[in-house]
Amino acid sequence: MRGRFDHRFTLSNLSPYLDGRLTERQKRRLERHLAACPACRQELSELRGTVQLLGQVPLRPVPRSFALPASVQPQQARYRRWNTAYSLLRGATAAAAFVFLLLVSGDALLGALPGALSSPGEALREQAVSERAASPAFEAKEVARVVTVVVEAEKAVEEEGVIRAAPAEDQDAEARPAAKEAPVSGGSLEPPAKGLDRGEEPESPPTPQPRMLRVGTERAPAAVGGGTEDLAKATPSGAPEHERATATVGPTAVPTTAPTAVPSRTSAPATPVPSPTPARVAEHTMEETRLIVEPIEAPVPLPPSPLWGLWRAVRVLSGLVGGFLLILLAGLIWAGHKRRI
Amino acid sequence: MLSAGAKPPGAGQQQSRLRVVELADQAEDMDEQSLVASARRGDISAFNQLVRAYQELAYNVAYRILGNEQRAMDATQDGFLRGYRAMHQFRGGSFKAWILRIVTNCCYDQLRARRRRPTTPIDDILEDQEHSTLLTDPGELPEARVERQELGQLIQAGLDALPDDQRVVVVLSDVQGMSYEEISQVTLVALGTVKSRLSRGRARLRGYLLSHKELLPDDFRLKGD
């Protein structure tokens, strides 16, 4: 093992050994190995011969004089001016880069401070929100506003094909428009859950939509002359109509598909659904109308944060210095190319 | 009179001769310093004296790096011109290393330009560099002259086969006899890098020469000592 290391060491240090550039310890180690390794001795001899040959390469005489003409004398002064300008440009670029870094750091620091980024408009809104949140009247209005949002969402669901529940005397009249709303194309209908024809309830897929009564869907096949096969299956011919009318169903997964309302074989409702009754929907509609009309009080304007002005100034300066720095860098590159030795 | 990179006297010289040479070197250094100072002030005649002192060294370095007389002349002239323009940037130290650095950089520029636009000038084809009449020794036998010329071509071909950085170091060290420190000043690389480049360059050149054994002289040691 040691012999292999010595061999590698010798081969890699023959050249400095020839030039006398090894330490005493390295030289002893190398010579000890040379005494025992004929291959390394031959390598050394060949290397020595190469160096000697190179030393014997004749010196070529100069084919002509390389002295400079007097006409180049002004070039030195001109080059000296270029060099001075280049040095000044380099210093200015370094200074601009330093200032730019300071401004960017300041921008980041100011941005991290709480309240520093409040522009006049933002301060306005923040205070309005906090004041309104503290008042009891505001709380009530907030609740009403939330209800408004819910009702509007329900309306959106209705527009996508859910049939609103109507009072009993209007069910027939409403069924026809509801049937028209229901998609009759088989392709758009969601196939019923498995086991449907055996009267089992379908699995309720998860849905974020509010639940509603969709009794009118049972009439869709009859109204449009048959509808889909699935719906026909779901409607047992023997089931009384009024049972189907009063059955409550779970939510549908996709509002765009026809409601997959399925009556249970028993006459009892399958699952109690906390959905708004038609009367409650009407109440919400009225309340919605009332709530939307009431305006929100305008908050008292506030002065902007003192740091905001500073932050804005820092940003503007950063942009200006950054642009100036780019110009300096371009000039530096161009000048460096011109003065290149 | 300034000498163009003359090697110091070897061992065996008498002490008095050594002292004379040392004094001569000191006088040359003082002359060179005054010439450099004048050249920095824009005195072109002082600079031309420096050119005459170092042009042979600079041209030979350029020739061995580039392997072509015309390109070597261009690189040498360009190097001296750039040196004159940048004299105000010379901060002292070895003027020889400084001017050789500029000439070497010009050689690198020539090599890069040749790689970007590989052309073979007509002069390269027609002119046989080692057959130049300038190198003819009247008393030399024809056979010896042919052998010498072929050996010179072989050595130059071996140098041309080296990577640029190894070739520069081998030329400065083994052809021009410069020390590791001087080579480090010329090439602006560390001493360790000089050592490794020289070691690899010599090993490659050795391999190239051995592949053309028939052209090597009889006294080239192919077997161990």
XYZ file of C-alpha atoms in Angstrom:
566
model
C 0.000 0.000 0.000
C 2.752 2.424 0.944
C 4.619 1.483 -2.201
C 1.611 2.411 -4.335
C 1.326 5.789 -2.663
C 5.033 6.411 -3.153
C 4.733 5.435 -6.797
C 1.886 7.897 -7.392
C 3.696 10.583 -5.440
C 6.837 10.096 -7.510
C 5.062 10.196 -10.855
C 3.259 13.424 -9.970
C 6.393 15.160 -8.645
C 9.045 14.303 -11.232
C 8.715 17.713 -12.899
C 9.261 19.848 -9.741
C 12.013 17.405 -8.729
C 13.849 18.223 -11.965
C 13.476 21.935 -11.197
C 14.621 21.536 -7.570
C 11.238 22.683 -6.203
C 10.664 19.869 -3.672
C 11.278 20.095 0.046
C 14.026 17.972 1.547
C 11.555 15.479 2.933
C 9.730 15.150 -0.393
C 13.025 14.797 -2.239
C 14.198 11.979 0.068
C 10.920 10.140 -0.324
C 11.062 10.434 -4.101
C 14.687 9.335 -4.364
C 14.005 6.391 -2.077
C 11.276 5.240 -4.438
C 13.365 5.893 -7.541
C 16.021 3.555 -6.214
C 13.451 0.758 -6.103
C 11.319 1.509 -9.200
C 12.822 1.102 -12.705
C 9.640 2.443 -14.345
C 9.869 5.729 -12.473
C 13.553 5.997 -13.296
C 12.802 5.637 -16.985
C 10.012 8.186 -16.721
C 12.408 10.644 -15.081
C 15.029 10.102 -17.749
C 12.535 10.711 -20.555
C 11.251 13.829 -18.846
C 14.757 15.160 -18.430
C 15.419 14.528 -22.133
C 12.262 16.451 -23.062
C 13.285 19.456 -20.980
C 16.769 19.405 -22.485
C 15.379 19.304 -26.014
C 13.168 22.288 -25.308
C 16.158 24.172 -23.931
C 18.027 23.538 -27.171
C 15.346 25.171 -29.305
C 17.199 27.976 -31.091
C 16.380 31.585 -30.400
C 14.818 33.036 -33.521
C 16.226 36.380 -34.627
C 13.788 39.267 -34.771
C 12.566 39.713 -38.353
C 12.171 43.495 -37.938
C 12.256 46.209 -35.270
C 9.156 46.624 -33.142
C 9.975 50.205 -32.062
C 6.938 52.491 -32.075
C 6.626 55.499 -34.376
C 6.353 59.015 -32.937
C 2.782 59.281 -34.209
C 1.533 57.089 -31.371
C 2.719 59.541 -28.719
C -0.646 61.367 -28.401
C -2.351 58.003 -27.890
C -0.893 57.678 -24.435
C -2.435 60.976 -23.257
C -5.779 60.057 -24.786
C -5.689 56.616 -23.191
C -4.799 58.177 -19.853
C -7.916 60.367 -20.055
C -10.027 57.339 -20.943
C -8.595 55.508 -17.999
C -9.396 58.355 -15.611
C -12.949 58.583 -16.898
C -13.313 54.836 -16.563
C -12.101 54.938 -12.956
C -14.564 57.725 -12.121
C -17.360 55.830 -13.830
C -16.516 52.715 -11.883
C -16.571 54.637 -8.611
C -19.912 56.246 -9.446
C -21.386 52.855 -10.319
C -20.218 51.397 -7.024
C -21.707 54.327 -5.095
C -25.004 54.112 -6.970
C -25.178 50.381 -6.334
C -24.599 50.958 -2.632
C -27.322 53.630 -2.432
C -29.688 51.395 -4.378
C -29.127 48.525 -1.961
C -29.781 50.841 0.994
C -33.040 52.037 -0.528
C -34.228 48.527 -1.305
C -33.421 47.436 2.250
C -35.293 50.427 3.615
C -38.251 49.615 1.412
C -38.357 46.056 2.714
C -38.012 47.181 6.340
C -40.733 49.795 6.104
C -43.001 47.321 4.387
C -42.587 44.885 7.262
C -43.643 47.409 9.909
C -47.323 47.141 10.993
C -49.366 50.114 9.943
C -46.587 51.548 7.869
C -48.231 50.555 4.660
C -51.546 52.206 5.451
C -52.326 54.584 2.675
C -55.028 57.181 3.338
C -57.608 54.913 1.754
C -56.531 51.893 3.725
C -56.565 53.789 7.025
C -60.058 54.885 6.194
C -61.269 51.387 5.605
C -59.513 49.948 8.630
C -61.083 52.436 10.989
C -64.512 52.048 9.414
C -64.327 48.303 9.866
C -63.247 48.553 13.487
C -65.947 51.105 14.329
C -68.659 49.174 12.685
C -67.569 45.979 14.330
C -67.892 47.610 17.769
C -71.467 48.850 17.363
C -74.452 46.588 18.193
C -76.410 47.918 15.273
C -73.587 46.884 13.075
C -73.771 43.355 14.418
C -77.400 43.076 13.452
C -76.663 44.448 10.066
C -73.861 41.976 9.653
C -76.196 39.106 10.407
C -78.667 40.428 7.915
C -75.947 40.844 5.390
C -74.880 37.252 5.864
C -78.447 36.126 5.370
C -78.565 38.217 2.225
C -75.526 36.464 0.923
C -77.105 33.093 1.658
C -80.318 34.019 -0.036
C -78.505 35.253 -3.090
C -76.663 32.002 -3.249
C -79.907 30.119 -3.072
C -81.230 32.162 -5.918
C -78.222 31.305 -7.962
C -78.835 27.639 -7.308
C -82.403 28.000 -8.390
C -81.397 29.547 -11.645
C -79.305 26.552 -12.423
C -82.284 24.220 -12.541
C -83.491 23.585 -9.004
C -87.247 23.973 -8.853
C -88.446 26.138 -6.006
C -91.067 24.578 -3.800
C -94.447 26.192 -4.205
C -97.629 26.187 -2.026
C -99.876 23.147 -2.525
C -102.486 24.953 -4.657
C -99.754 26.184 -6.971
C -97.839 22.986 -7.293
C -99.428 21.938 -10.516
C -98.965 25.325 -12.065
C -95.370 25.435 -11.011
C -94.590 21.894 -12.061
C -94.871 22.705 -15.733
C -92.370 25.584 -15.641
C -90.167 23.514 -13.323
C -90.348 20.640 -15.738
C -89.313 22.926 -18.528
C -86.357 24.000 -16.454
C -85.317 20.458 -15.758
C -82.996 19.162 -18.410
C -84.661 16.470 -20.467
C -81.572 15.326 -22.267
C -80.480 11.995 -21.091
C -76.889 12.918 -21.428
C -77.041 15.607 -18.850
C -78.787 13.581 -16.300
C -76.860 12.023 -13.576
C -77.576 8.326 -13.398
C -79.281 7.358 -10.232
C -77.407 5.654 -7.519
C -77.157 1.962 -7.559
C -80.001 0.051 -6.114
C -82.376 2.772 -6.957
C -85.035 0.549 -8.428
C -85.119 -1.421 -5.214
C -86.217 1.590 -3.301
C -82.984 2.215 -1.570
C -81.992 5.750 -0.977
C -79.182 7.017 -3.106
C -75.955 7.979 -1.533
C -75.785 11.662 -0.791
C -72.734 13.126 -2.446
C -71.172 16.035 -0.621
C -72.421 19.436 -1.688
C -71.928 22.950 -0.474
C -75.332 24.040 -1.803
C -78.151 24.768 0.623
C -80.759 22.092 0.750
C -84.136 22.610 -0.751
C -87.320 20.769 -1.327
C -87.483 19.456 -4.841
C -90.810 17.754 -4.915
C -91.654 19.072 -8.327
C -89.048 16.923 -10.008
C -91.241 13.844 -9.859
C -93.590 15.461 -12.276
C -90.941 16.204 -14.849
C -91.112 12.913 -16.694
C -94.890 13.056 -16.884
C -94.833 16.660 -18.045
C -92.403 16.123 -20.869
C -93.699 12.791 -21.938
C -91.441 10.315 -20.325
C -88.187 11.978 -19.492
C -85.351 9.604 -18.940
C -85.454 5.958 -18.305
C -83.882 6.431 -14.925
C -86.495 8.799 -13.783
C -89.154 6.475 -15.098
C -87.603 3.727 -13.050
C -87.456 5.924 -10.049
C -91.129 6.595 -10.260
C -92.942 3.480 -9.408
C -96.158 3.383 -11.241
C -98.001 2.267 -8.169
C -96.902 5.010 -5.861
C -99.548 7.600 -5.128
C -98.838 10.981 -6.470
C -99.326 12.838 -3.256
C -96.695 10.719 -1.557
C -94.254 11.701 -4.145
C -95.256 15.261 -3.837
C -94.572 15.370 -0.126
C -91.373 13.351 -0.064
C -88.335 15.198 0.943
C -85.051 14.356 -0.537
C -81.430 14.919 0.135
C -79.326 17.390 -1.753
C -78.155 16.741 -5.244
C -74.532 16.705 -6.032
C -74.568 18.737 -9.243
C -77.108 21.454 -9.707
C -76.821 21.245 -13.467
C -78.180 17.755 -13.602
C -81.745 16.841 -13.125
C -82.597 16.335 -9.576
C -82.339 12.736 -8.693
C -85.211 12.874 -6.328
C -86.092 9.381 -5.318
C -89.045 8.483 -3.225
C -88.609 5.861 -0.621
C -90.851 2.873 -0.733
C -92.263 3.824 2.589
C -94.480 6.758 2.813
C -92.437 8.438 5.527
C -89.916 10.999 4.438
C -86.488 9.518 3.943
C -84.469 12.116 5.793
C -85.536 15.279 7.509
C -83.843 18.089 5.681
C -83.399 21.473 7.306
C -84.325 23.324 4.188
C -86.319 26.501 4.112
C -89.997 26.099 3.471
C -91.599 28.097 0.778
C -92.929 30.443 3.433
C -89.481 31.002 4.808
C -88.134 31.608 1.359
C -90.723 34.256 0.879
C -89.745 35.811 4.205
C -86.101 35.828 3.204
C -86.941 37.423 -0.067
C -88.729 40.226 1.680
C -85.997 40.700 4.203
C -83.450 40.609 1.464
C -85.190 43.430 -0.267
C -85.405 45.415 2.932
C -81.780 44.833 3.886
C -80.261 45.735 0.587
C -81.889 49.123 0.591
C -80.360 50.308 3.866
C -77.158 52.218 3.291
C -73.991 51.923 5.378
C -72.870 55.006 7.257
C -69.816 56.711 5.908
C -66.847 56.570 8.332
C -64.912 59.629 9.473
C -61.754 60.147 7.361
C -58.404 59.669 9.144
C -54.983 61.149 8.448
C -52.557 58.673 6.792
C -49.769 56.951 8.750
C -46.590 59.087 8.976
C -44.475 56.197 7.773
C -46.512 55.789 4.656
C -45.195 59.007 3.162
C -41.636 57.987 3.877
C -42.151 54.561 2.360
C -43.590 56.071 -0.765
C -40.630 58.423 -1.088
C -38.227 55.512 -0.629
C -39.919 53.587 -3.400
C -39.741 56.482 -5.818
C -36.077 57.046 -5.017
C -35.335 53.343 -5.454
C -36.768 53.434 -8.925
C -34.804 56.526 -9.895
C -31.512 55.271 -8.498
C -32.057 51.865 -10.059
C -32.534 53.439 -13.479
C -29.459 55.615 -13.005
C -27.469 52.553 -11.966
C -28.451 50.724 -15.145
C -27.246 53.646 -17.245
C -23.935 53.713 -15.361
C -23.446 49.982 -15.831
C -24.053 50.267 -19.551
C -21.535 53.113 -19.747
C -19.032 51.125 -17.719
C -19.239 48.153 -20.046
C -18.839 50.341 -23.094
C -15.918 52.305 -21.639
C -14.222 49.123 -20.482
C -14.373 47.761 -23.976
C -12.889 50.953 -25.392
C -9.969 51.101 -22.999
C -9.173 47.407 -23.056
C -5.503 46.659 -23.235
C 23.304 47.805 -22.162
C 20.191 45.980 -21.305
C 20.060 42.215 -21.788
C 17.021 40.376 -23.061
C 16.279 37.958 -20.255
C 19.844 36.665 -19.883
C 20.177 33.880 -17.391
C 22.393 34.547 -14.380
C 25.801 32.863 -14.370
C 25.852 29.195 -13.415
C 27.958 27.411 -10.830
C 31.723 27.402 -11.258
C 32.112 31.074 -12.110
C 34.762 33.018 -10.262
C 33.672 35.244 -7.422
C 34.992 38.415 -9.049
C 33.159 37.712 -12.270
C 30.019 37.142 -10.292
C 30.474 40.485 -8.610
C 30.963 42.230 -11.979
C 27.850 40.654 -13.348
C 25.924 41.623 -10.241
C 27.020 45.224 -10.576
C 26.150 45.164 -14.254
C 22.687 43.882 -13.425
C 22.248 46.658 -10.882
C 23.286 49.258 -13.430
C 20.902 47.775 -15.926
C 18.119 47.874 -13.377
C 18.798 51.523 -12.684
C 18.862 52.277 -16.369
C 15.659 50.397 -16.816
C 13.999 52.222 -13.945
C 14.899 55.599 -15.369
C 13.704 54.558 -18.805
C 10.446 53.296 -17.358
C 9.962 56.555 -15.472
C 10.544 58.549 -18.651
C 8.238 56.313 -20.643
C 5.487 56.802 -18.066
C 5.715 60.520 -18.680
C 5.122 59.898 -22.388
C 8.728 59.813 -23.626
C 8.446 57.516 -26.640
C 12.176 57.338 -27.264
C 12.722 55.962 -23.753
C 10.020 53.403 -24.385
C 11.617 52.373 -27.680
C 14.855 51.661 -25.826
C 12.917 49.250 -23.662
C 11.379 47.763 -26.812
C 14.785 47.108 -28.309
C 15.894 45.414 -25.102
C 12.954 43.034 -24.877
C 11.739 42.566 -28.446
C 13.746 39.397 -29.114
C 12.411 37.743 -25.965
C 8.861 38.893 -26.650
C 8.945 37.772 -30.289
C 10.312 34.321 -29.446
C 7.732 33.775 -26.733
C 5.003 34.830 -29.159
C 6.403 32.609 -31.904
C 6.573 29.499 -29.722
C 3.057 30.104 -28.434
C 1.494 30.808 -31.812
C 3.699 28.672 -34.046
C 3.482 31.176 -36.876
C 5.868 34.002 -37.768
C 3.308 36.501 -39.050
C 0.972 36.040 -36.109
C 3.902 36.271 -33.730
C 4.953 39.583 -35.290
C 1.414 40.937 -35.010
C 1.112 39.863 -31.392
C 4.498 41.349 -30.499
C 3.781 44.692 -32.164
C 0.327 44.856 -30.625
C 1.758 44.004 -27.227
C 4.309 46.836 -27.311
C 1.694 49.303 -28.521
C -0.655 48.393 -25.700
C 2.240 48.539 -23.260
C 3.078 52.092 -24.295
C -0.544 53.221 -23.941
C -0.815 51.655 -20.487
C 2.597 52.771 -19.159
C 0.927 54.971 -16.543
C -0.579 51.783 -15.063
C 2.824 50.185 -14.462
C 3.307 50.389 -10.689
C 6.889 49.102 -10.461
C 8.290 45.602 -10.123
C 9.585 43.565 -13.040
C 9.077 45.392 -16.337
C 10.063 42.209 -18.155
C 7.220 40.235 -16.545
C 4.809 43.122 -17.175
C 5.568 43.479 -20.900
C 5.595 39.684 -21.381
C 2.173 39.511 -19.740
C 0.826 41.990 -22.270
C 2.409 40.109 -25.176
C 1.049 36.790 -23.840
C -2.432 38.290 -23.608
C -2.108 39.396 -27.228
C -1.157 35.808 -28.096
C -4.285 34.549 -26.326
C -6.336 37.013 -28.358
C -4.780 35.671 -31.535
C -5.514 32.090 -30.483
C -9.141 32.932 -29.686
C -9.541 34.725 -33.004
C -8.067 31.751 -34.810
C -10.496 29.402 -33.088
C -13.449 31.608 -33.985
C -12.380 31.905 -37.614
C -10.235 28.901 -38.456
C -8.265 29.828 -41.566
C -5.004 28.658 -42.994
C -3.112 31.650 -44.343
C -1.190 31.005 -47.504
C 1.995 31.904 -45.664
C 1.526 28.915 -43.368
C 1.475 26.563 -46.302
C 4.297 28.011 -48.326
C 6.658 29.009 -45.583
C 8.462 26.328 -43.695
C 9.291 28.056 -40.474
C 12.251 25.977 -39.518
C 13.736 26.203 -42.982
C 14.219 29.921 -42.689
C 17.559 31.033 -44.073
C 18.068 33.064 -40.943
C 18.749 29.847 -39.050
C 21.261 28.412 -41.487
C 24.719 27.713 -40.168
C 27.220 27.830 -43.054
C 29.452 25.195 -41.473
C 26.656 22.736 -40.877
C 26.454 19.490 -42.767
C 23.329 19.091 -44.896
C 22.249 15.969 -43.080
C 22.669 17.651 -39.735
C 20.737 20.657 -40.947
C 17.859 18.505 -42.125
C 17.815 16.632 -38.829
C 17.865 19.853 -36.866
C 15.056 21.292 -38.912
C 12.942 18.186 -38.558
C 13.543 18.127 -34.842
C 12.553 21.777 -34.606
C 9.365 21.058 -36.532
C 8.640 18.118 -34.272
C 9.132 20.191 -31.115
C 6.960 22.997 -32.454
C 4.286 20.494 -33.470
C 4.431 19.033 -29.945
C 4.036 22.506 -28.457
C 1.116 23.260 -30.772
C -0.586 20.085 -29.564
C -0.593 21.304 -25.955
C -3.500 23.232 -24.420
C -2.871 26.992 -24.489
C -2.250 27.445 -20.784
C 0.216 24.521 -20.603
C 2.013 25.663 -23.746
C 2.571 29.159 -22.346
C 4.073 27.794 -19.142
C 6.296 25.263 -20.945
C 7.578 27.953 -23.347
C 8.338 30.411 -20.552
C 10.005 27.786 -18.369
C 11.835 25.367 -20.669
C 12.354 27.469 -23.794
C 13.032 30.827 -22.148
C 14.441 29.602 -18.835
C 12.200 31.631 -16.558
C 11.633 30.682 -12.919
C 8.322 29.624 -11.386
C 7.981 33.035 -9.738
C 8.556 34.932 -12.964
C 6.056 32.697 -14.765
C 3.563 33.349 -11.982
C 4.000 37.121 -12.474
C 3.578 36.852 -16.241
C 0.542 34.585 -16.232
C -0.991 35.951 -12.989
C -1.623 32.474 -11.597
C -0.514 30.892 -8.337
C 2.780 29.007 -8.008
C 0.932 25.735 -7.471
C -0.926 26.260 -10.727
C 2.331 26.967 -12.546
C 3.791 23.764 -11.130
C 0.828 21.618 -12.141
C 0.511 23.121 -15.638
C 4.227 22.638 -16.233
C 4.124 19.060 -15.007
C 1.173 18.162 -17.236
C 2.595 20.028 -20.241
C 5.937 18.290 -20.005
C 4.305 14.878 -19.599
C 2.176 15.453 -22.697
C 5.119 16.690 -24.719
C 7.165 13.694 -23.651
C 4.429 11.377 -24.859
C 4.226 13.252 -28.181
C 7.966 13.087 -28.753
C 8.113 9.397 -27.906
C 5.439 8.725 -30.487
C 7.929 10.046 -33.082
C 11.004 8.289 -31.779
C 12.641 8.050 -35.158
C 13.084 11.817 -35.315
C 14.645 12.102 -31.877
C 18.421 12.441 -31.531
C 20.440 9.473 -30.376
C 21.316 11.128 -27.115
C 17.679 11.472 -26.098
C 17.496 9.097 -23.131
C 14.805 6.527 -23.753
C 16.059 4.111 -21.180
C 16.823 4.729 -17.528
C 20.117 6.296 -16.467
